[in-house]
mmCIF file of C-alpha atoms in Angstrom:
data_model
loop_
_atom_site.group_PDB
_atom_site.id
_atom_site.type_symbol
_atom_site.label_atom_id
_atom_site.label_comp_id
_atom_site.label_asym_id
_atom_site.label_seq_id
_atom_site.Cartn_x
_atom_site.Cartn_y
_atom_site.Cartn_z
ATOM 1 C CA MET A 1 -17.747 -35.772 -0.707
ATOM 2 C CA TYR A 2 -15.916 -32.706 -0.256
ATOM 3 C CA LYS A 3 -13.751 -33.138 -3.314
ATOM 4 C CA ILE A 4 -17.263 -33.639 -5.530
ATOM 5 C CA LYS A 5 -18.830 -30.509 -3.982
ATOM 6 C CA LEU A 6 -15.641 -28.347 -4.991
ATOM 7 C CA LEU A 7 -15.748 -29.618 -8.669
ATOM 8 C CA LEU A 8 -19.703 -29.222 -9.072
ATOM 9 C CA PHE A 9 -18.771 -25.563 -7.831
ATOM 10 C CA ILE A 10 -15.513 -24.958 -9.708
ATOM 11 C CA PHE A 11 -16.614 -26.723 -13.316
ATOM 12 C CA PRO A 12 -19.489 -24.118 -14.477
ATOM 13 C CA ALA A 13 -17.218 -21.256 -13.704
ATOM 14 C CA VAL A 14 -13.918 -22.762 -15.958
ATOM 15 C CA PRO A 15 -16.433 -21.860 -19.301
ATOM 16 C CA THR A 16 -17.436 -18.317 -18.282
ATOM 17 C CA PHE A 17 -13.932 -17.653 -17.836
ATOM 18 C CA LEU A 18 -12.621 -19.198 -20.651
ATOM 19 C CA CYS A 19 -15.140 -17.376 -23.196
ATOM 20 C CA CYS A 20 -13.777 -13.801 -22.376
ATOM 21 C CA ASN A 21 -10.436 -15.054 -22.709
ATOM 22 C CA SER A 22 -9.819 -17.967 -25.078
ATOM 23 C CA ASN A 23 -7.518 -17.408 -27.971
ATOM 24 C CA VAL A 24 -10.445 -19.775 -29.904
ATOM 25 C CA GLY A 25 -13.005 -17.408 -29.283
ATOM 26 C CA ARG A 26 -10.858 -14.540 -30.330
ATOM 27 C CA LYS A 27 -10.069 -16.024 -33.566
ATOM 28 C CA GLN A 28 -13.705 -16.786 -34.106
ATOM 29 C CA ASN A 29 -14.793 -13.389 -32.964
ATOM 30 C CA GLU A 30 -12.382 -11.751 -35.532
ATOM 31 C CA ASN A 31 -13.847 -13.569 -38.243
ATOM 32 C CA ASP A 32 -17.541 -12.921 -37.199
ATOM 33 C CA MET A 33 -16.776 -9.100 -37.032
ATOM 34 C CA ALA A 34 -14.643 -9.223 -40.607
ATOM 35 C CA LYS A 35 -18.297 -10.379 -41.483
ATOM 36 C CA LYS A 36 -20.037 -7.706 -39.654
ATOM 37 C CA TYR A 37 -17.982 -4.715 -40.637
ATOM 38 C CA SER A 38 -17.626 -6.027 -44.141
ATOM 39 C CA SER A 39 -18.743 -2.651 -45.369
ATOM 40 C CA PHE A 40 -16.620 -0.098 -43.448
ATOM 41 C CA ASP A 41 -17.964 2.696 -45.352
ATOM 42 C CA SER A 42 -21.584 2.032 -44.023
ATOM 43 C CA VAL A 43 -19.754 1.857 -40.396
ATOM 44 C CA ASN A 44 -18.272 4.961 -40.724
ATOM 45 C CA GLU A 45 -22.002 6.672 -42.051
ATOM 46 C CA GLU A 46 -23.349 4.669 -39.206
ATOM 47 C CA PHE A 47 -20.711 6.154 -36.386
ATOM 48 C CA LYS A 48 -21.401 9.911 -38.059
ATOM 49 C CA GLU A 49 -24.802 9.600 -38.277
ATOM 50 C CA ALA A 50 -25.174 8.130 -34.128
ATOM 51 C CA PHE A 51 -23.490 11.469 -33.322
ATOM 52 C CA ILE A 52 -25.836 13.573 -35.317
ATOM 53 C CA LYS A 53 -28.691 11.728 -33.666
ATOM 54 C CA SER A 54 -27.071 12.332 -30.117
ATOM 55 C CA GLY A 55 -27.187 15.968 -30.782
ATOM 56 C CA ILE A 56 -23.452 15.715 -30.258
ATOM 57 C CA LYS A 57 -20.326 17.333 -32.083
ATOM 58 C CA MET A 58 -17.917 14.915 -32.853
ATOM 59 C CA ASP A 59 -14.406 15.884 -31.643
ATOM 60 C CA THR A 60 -11.596 14.989 -34.364
ATOM 61 C CA VAL A 61 -8.983 16.602 -31.776
ATOM 62 C CA SER A 62 -9.773 13.439 -29.731
ATOM 63 C CA PRO A 63 -8.975 10.903 -32.432
ATOM 64 C CA TYR A 64 -9.974 7.473 -29.943
ATOM 65 C CA TYR A 65 -13.760 6.815 -28.962
ATOM 66 C CA ILE A 66 -13.930 3.946 -27.136
ATOM 67 C CA LEU A 67 -17.815 2.418 -26.304
ATOM 68 C CA ILE A 68 -18.455 0.342 -23.420
ATOM 69 C CA PRO A 69 -21.355 -1.279 -23.959
ATOM 70 C CA GLY A 70 -23.880 -1.697 -20.276
ATOM 71 C CA THR A 71 -24.482 -5.512 -21.463
ATOM 72 C CA GLY A 72 -21.947 -8.259 -22.685
ATOM 73 C CA CYS A 73 -19.118 -9.941 -21.899
ATOM 74 C CA SER A 74 -18.505 -8.726 -17.967
ATOM 75 C CA GLY A 75 -15.002 -9.388 -18.180
ATOM 76 C CA CYS A 76 -14.322 -7.089 -20.583
ATOM 77 C CA ILE A 77 -16.509 -4.613 -19.754
ATOM 78 C CA ASN A 78 -14.974 -4.456 -16.385
ATOM 79 C CA PHE A 79 -11.289 -4.239 -17.980
ATOM 80 C CA ALA A 80 -12.480 -1.129 -20.360
ATOM 81 C CA GLU A 81 -14.825 0.619 -17.403
ATOM 82 C CA ASP A 82 -11.587 0.296 -14.729
ATOM 83 C CA PHE A 83 -9.299 2.119 -17.929
ATOM 84 C CA LEU A 84 -12.031 4.760 -18.042
ATOM 85 C CA LYS A 85 -11.846 5.296 -14.115
ATOM 86 C CA GLU A 86 -8.180 5.254 -14.316
ATOM 87 C CA ASN A 87 -7.481 7.098 -17.253
ATOM 88 C CA LEU A 88 -10.443 9.608 -17.710
ATOM 89 C CA HIS A 89 -8.240 12.898 -17.570
ATOM 90 C CA LYS A 90 -4.594 11.652 -18.377
ATOM 91 C CA HIS A 91 -5.342 11.309 -22.284
ATOM 92 C CA LYS A 92 -7.082 14.107 -24.057
ATOM 93 C CA ASN A 93 -7.271 12.257 -27.423
ATOM 94 C CA VAL A 94 -9.714 9.773 -25.824
ATOM 95 C CA LYS A 95 -13.546 9.962 -25.477
ATOM 96 C CA TYR A 96 -15.429 7.294 -23.612
ATOM 97 C CA ILE A 97 -19.067 6.606 -24.901
ATOM 98 C CA LEU A 98 -21.071 4.286 -22.830
ATOM 99 C CA THR A 99 -24.112 2.738 -24.176
ATOM 100 C CA LYS A 100 -26.917 0.478 -23.378
ATOM 101 C CA ILE A 101 -27.556 2.185 -20.324
ATOM 102 C CA ASN A 102 -29.987 0.786 -17.841
ATOM 103 C CA SER A 103 -30.112 3.635 -15.255
ATOM 104 C CA LEU A 104 -27.711 6.542 -15.015
ATOM 105 C CA LYS A 105 -27.894 6.092 -11.022
ATOM 106 C CA LEU A 106 -26.623 2.919 -11.234
ATOM 107 C CA LEU A 107 -23.922 3.680 -13.416
ATOM 108 C CA LYS A 108 -22.941 6.530 -11.452
ATOM 109 C CA LEU A 109 -22.758 4.048 -8.312
ATOM 110 C CA LYS A 110 -21.063 1.513 -10.381
ATOM 111 C CA LEU A 111 -18.272 3.721 -11.639
ATOM 112 C CA GLY A 112 -18.080 5.967 -8.789
ATOM 113 C CA ILE A 113 -16.838 8.712 -10.960
ATOM 114 C CA ASN A 114 -18.593 11.874 -12.596
ATOM 115 C CA VAL A 115 -20.488 10.379 -15.786
ATOM 116 C CA PHE A 116 -21.298 13.685 -16.690
ATOM 117 C CA ASP A 117 -17.672 14.570 -17.425
ATOM 118 C CA ASN A 118 -16.770 16.449 -20.661
ATOM 119 C CA GLU A 119 -14.903 13.558 -21.818
ATOM 120 C CA ILE A 120 -17.996 10.785 -21.497
ATOM 121 C CA ILE A 121 -20.717 10.766 -24.050
ATOM 122 C CA LEU A 122 -23.721 8.757 -22.228
ATOM 123 C CA ASP A 123 -25.708 7.260 -25.250
ATOM 124 C CA THR A 124 -29.070 7.254 -23.381
ATOM 125 C CA MET A 125 -30.731 6.880 -26.475
ATOM 126 C CA ASP A 126 -28.870 3.859 -27.550
ATOM 127 C CA ASN A 127 -27.742 5.988 -30.791
ATOM 128 C CA PHE A 128 -24.517 4.247 -31.059
ATOM 129 C CA SER A 129 -26.288 0.890 -29.994
ATOM 130 C CA ASN A 130 -27.168 -0.376 -33.754
ATOM 131 C CA GLN A 131 -26.274 -3.218 -35.561
ATOM 132 C CA SER A 132 -23.257 -2.189 -37.065
ATOM 133 C CA LEU A 133 -21.510 -0.340 -33.968
ATOM 134 C CA TYR A 134 -22.424 -2.415 -30.970
ATOM 135 C CA THR A 135 -21.324 -5.380 -29.906
ATOM 136 C CA ILE A 136 -20.846 -7.130 -26.626
ATOM 137 C CA TYR A 137 -17.416 -5.966 -26.131
ATOM 138 C CA PRO A 138 -15.987 -2.939 -25.743
ATOM 139 C CA THR A 139 -14.633 -1.324 -29.057
ATOM 140 C CA ILE A 140 -11.756 1.396 -30.218
ATOM 141 C CA PHE A 141 -12.947 3.401 -33.211
ATOM 142 C CA PHE A 142 -10.098 5.290 -34.398
ATOM 143 C CA VAL A 143 -11.046 8.895 -35.887
ATOM 144 C CA ASN A 144 -9.168 10.742 -38.319
ATOM 145 C CA LYS A 145 -8.974 14.457 -39.003
ATOM 146 C CA GLU A 146 -11.790 14.846 -41.356
ATOM 147 C CA GLY A 147 -13.966 13.265 -38.948
ATOM 148 C CA ASN A 148 -13.561 9.646 -40.742
ATOM 149 C CA LEU A 149 -13.229 6.304 -39.436
ATOM 150 C CA ASP A 150 -9.908 4.833 -40.047
ATOM 151 C CA SER A 151 -10.021 1.467 -38.119
ATOM 152 C CA THR A 152 -12.021 -0.186 -35.544
ATOM 153 C CA LEU A 153 -10.565 -2.333 -32.654
ATOM 154 C CA ASN A 154 -12.464 -4.651 -30.866
ATOM 155 C CA SER A 155 -11.667 -5.551 -26.811
ATOM 156 C CA GLN A 156 -11.272 -9.567 -27.761
ATOM 157 C CA SER A 157 -8.438 -8.783 -30.446
ATOM 158 C CA SER A 158 -5.290 -8.700 -29.418
ATOM 159 C CA SER A 159 -4.362 -5.804 -30.591
ATOM 160 C CA PHE A 160 -7.352 -3.582 -27.555
ATOM 161 C CA ASP A 161 -4.608 -4.889 -25.423
ATOM 162 C CA LYS A 162 -1.446 -3.582 -27.246
ATOM 163 C CA PHE A 163 -3.531 -0.543 -27.760
ATOM 164 C CA ILE A 164 -4.316 -0.097 -23.971
ATOM 165 C CA GLN A 165 -0.624 -0.815 -23.368
ATOM 166 C CA ASN A 166 0.524 2.027 -25.684
ATOM 167 C CA ILE A 167 -2.189 4.736 -24.685
ATOM 168 C CA LYS A 168 -1.056 4.452 -21.282
#
Protein backbone atom coordinates (compact mmCIF):
# COMPACT_ATOMS: atom_id res chain seq x y z
CA MET A 1 0.00 0.00 0.00
CA TYR A 2 2.87 2.35 0.87
CA LYS A 3 4.46 1.76 -2.57
CA ILE A 4 1.19 2.59 -4.33
CA LYS A 5 0.84 5.86 -2.40
CA LEU A 6 4.45 6.73 -3.19
CA LEU A 7 3.91 6.07 -6.90
CA LEU A 8 0.71 8.13 -6.90
CA PHE A 9 2.65 10.99 -5.32
CA ILE A 10 5.70 10.80 -7.61
CA PHE A 11 3.96 10.04 -10.92
CA PRO A 12 2.26 13.48 -11.35
CA ALA A 13 5.57 15.24 -10.64
CA VAL A 14 7.48 13.48 -13.44
CA PRO A 15 5.76 15.22 -16.41
CA THR A 16 6.13 18.59 -14.67
CA PHE A 17 9.87 18.02 -14.25
CA LEU A 18 10.28 16.81 -17.82
CA CYS A 19 8.43 19.74 -19.40
CA CYS A 20 11.25 22.11 -18.52
CA ASN A 21 14.13 19.73 -19.13
CA SER A 22 13.35 17.40 -22.01
CA ASN A 23 15.22 17.65 -25.28
CA VAL A 24 12.02 16.83 -27.15
CA GLY A 25 10.38 19.89 -25.60
CA ARG A 26 13.42 21.99 -26.45
CA LYS A 27 13.34 20.99 -30.11
CA GLN A 28 9.61 21.70 -30.34
CA ASN A 29 10.09 25.01 -28.55
CA GLU A 30 12.91 26.04 -30.91
CA ASN A 31 10.60 25.28 -33.86
CA ASP A 32 7.80 27.31 -32.27
CA MET A 33 10.20 30.18 -31.62
CA ALA A 34 11.40 30.11 -35.23
CA LYS A 35 7.79 30.47 -36.39
CA LYS A 36 7.08 33.17 -33.83
CA TYR A 37 10.18 35.16 -34.74
CA SER A 38 9.90 34.61 -38.48
CA SER A 39 9.84 38.35 -38.92
CA PHE A 40 12.90 39.38 -36.92
CA ASP A 41 12.61 42.99 -38.10
CA SER A 42 9.21 43.32 -36.46
CA VAL A 43 10.60 41.87 -33.21
CA ASN A 44 13.42 44.43 -33.38
CA GLU A 45 10.90 47.26 -33.85
CA GLU A 46 8.67 46.00 -31.04
CA PHE A 47 11.68 45.75 -28.72
CA LYS A 48 12.58 49.38 -29.44
CA GLU A 49 8.94 50.43 -29.14
CA ALA A 50 8.67 48.78 -25.70
CA PHE A 51 11.52 51.01 -24.49
CA ILE A 52 9.84 54.11 -25.92
CA LYS A 53 6.47 53.22 -24.33
CA SER A 54 8.22 52.61 -21.02
CA GLY A 55 9.98 55.97 -21.21
CA ILE A 56 13.34 54.22 -20.82
CA LYS A 57 16.37 54.95 -22.96
CA MET A 58 17.94 51.79 -24.36
CA ASP A 59 21.50 51.41 -23.13
CA THR A 60 23.59 50.28 -26.12
CA VAL A 61 26.62 49.93 -23.83
CA SER A 62 24.75 47.01 -22.25
CA PRO A 63 24.38 44.62 -25.16
CA TYR A 64 22.53 41.93 -23.18
CA TYR A 65 18.98 42.28 -21.91
CA ILE A 66 17.52 39.32 -20.05
CA LEU A 67 13.71 39.36 -20.07
CA ILE A 68 12.38 37.45 -17.05
CA PRO A 69 8.60 36.87 -17.06
CA GLY A 70 6.64 36.74 -13.82
CA THR A 71 4.64 33.75 -15.01
CA GLY A 72 5.52 30.71 -17.09
CA CYS A 73 7.95 27.84 -16.73
CA SER A 74 8.70 28.06 -13.02
CA GLY A 75 11.98 26.11 -13.17
CA CYS A 76 13.30 28.27 -16.00
CA ILE A 77 12.17 31.49 -14.32
CA ASN A 78 13.71 30.45 -10.99
CA PHE A 79 17.00 29.74 -12.78
CA ALA A 80 16.97 33.22 -14.36
CA GLU A 81 15.99 34.88 -11.08
CA ASP A 82 18.82 33.09 -9.28
CA PHE A 83 21.21 34.29 -12.01
CA LEU A 84 19.90 37.83 -11.48
CA LYS A 85 20.40 37.67 -7.69
CA GLU A 86 23.91 36.22 -7.98
CA ASN A 87 25.12 38.46 -10.82
CA LEU A 88 23.29 41.77 -10.48
CA HIS A 89 26.39 43.94 -10.11
CA LYS A 90 28.98 41.57 -11.56
CA HIS A 91 28.33 42.29 -15.25
CA LYS A 92 27.81 45.90 -16.29
CA ASN A 93 26.90 44.77 -19.83
CA VAL A 94 23.76 42.93 -18.67
CA LYS A 95 20.40 44.55 -17.89
CA TYR A 96 17.39 42.67 -16.56
CA ILE A 97 13.79 43.29 -17.64
CA LEU A 98 11.18 41.96 -15.22
CA THR A 99 7.74 41.72 -16.82
CA LYS A 100 4.30 40.34 -15.94
CA ILE A 101 4.73 41.69 -12.40
CA ASN A 102 1.71 41.01 -10.20
CA SER A 103 3.01 42.90 -7.16
CA LEU A 104 6.23 44.88 -6.67
CA LYS A 105 6.10 44.12 -2.96
CA LEU A 106 5.87 40.35 -3.56
CA LEU A 107 8.58 40.54 -6.23
CA LYS A 108 10.93 42.32 -3.82
CA LEU A 109 10.22 39.74 -1.11
CA LYS A 110 10.66 36.84 -3.55
CA LEU A 111 13.98 38.07 -4.94
CA GLY A 112 15.31 39.55 -1.70
CA ILE A 113 17.09 42.36 -3.57
CA ASN A 114 16.46 46.01 -4.36
CA VAL A 115 14.31 45.72 -7.48
CA PHE A 116 14.63 49.47 -8.06
CA ASP A 117 18.27 49.01 -9.10
CA ASN A 118 19.61 50.83 -12.20
CA GLU A 119 20.36 47.48 -13.86
CA ILE A 120 16.75 46.28 -13.51
CA ILE A 121 13.91 47.48 -15.70
CA LEU A 122 10.53 46.97 -14.04
CA ASP A 123 7.94 46.53 -16.76
CA THR A 124 4.91 47.39 -14.63
CA MET A 125 2.92 48.44 -17.71
CA ASP A 126 3.66 45.13 -19.55
CA ASN A 127 5.25 46.92 -22.53
CA PHE A 128 7.67 44.01 -22.97
CA SER A 129 4.85 41.46 -22.72
CA ASN A 130 3.50 41.84 -26.22
CA GLN A 131 3.11 38.76 -28.36
CA SER A 132 6.37 39.04 -30.31
CA LEU A 133 8.66 39.59 -27.31
CA TYR A 134 7.06 37.62 -24.50
CA THR A 135 7.25 33.87 -23.94
CA ILE A 136 6.75 31.77 -20.84
CA TYR A 137 10.54 31.36 -20.75
CA PRO A 138 13.25 33.91 -19.93
CA THR A 139 14.77 35.36 -23.11
CA ILE A 140 18.08 37.06 -23.80
CA PHE A 141 18.10 39.91 -26.31
CA PHE A 142 21.45 40.81 -27.88
CA VAL A 143 21.61 44.50 -28.84
CA ASN A 144 24.28 46.00 -31.10
CA LYS A 145 25.82 49.49 -30.73
CA GLU A 146 23.21 50.96 -33.09
CA GLY A 147 20.43 49.83 -30.76
CA ASN A 148 19.17 47.03 -33.00
CA LEU A 149 18.68 43.41 -32.03
CA ASP A 150 21.34 41.06 -33.32
CA SER A 151 19.69 37.91 -31.98
CA THR A 152 17.61 36.40 -29.21
CA LEU A 153 17.97 33.28 -27.10
CA ASN A 154 15.13 31.55 -25.35
CA SER A 155 15.92 29.75 -22.08
CA GLN A 156 14.75 26.48 -23.62
CA SER A 157 17.55 26.73 -26.18
CA SER A 158 20.76 24.89 -25.36
CA SER A 159 22.61 28.09 -26.28
CA PHE A 160 21.04 29.88 -23.29
CA ASP A 161 22.96 27.62 -20.92
CA LYS A 162 26.18 28.32 -22.85
CA PHE A 163 25.55 32.08 -22.62
CA ILE A 164 25.03 31.85 -18.87
CA GLN A 165 28.28 29.91 -18.47
CA ASN A 166 30.25 32.34 -20.68
CA ILE A 167 28.92 35.48 -19.01
CA LYS A 168 29.90 34.24 -15.54
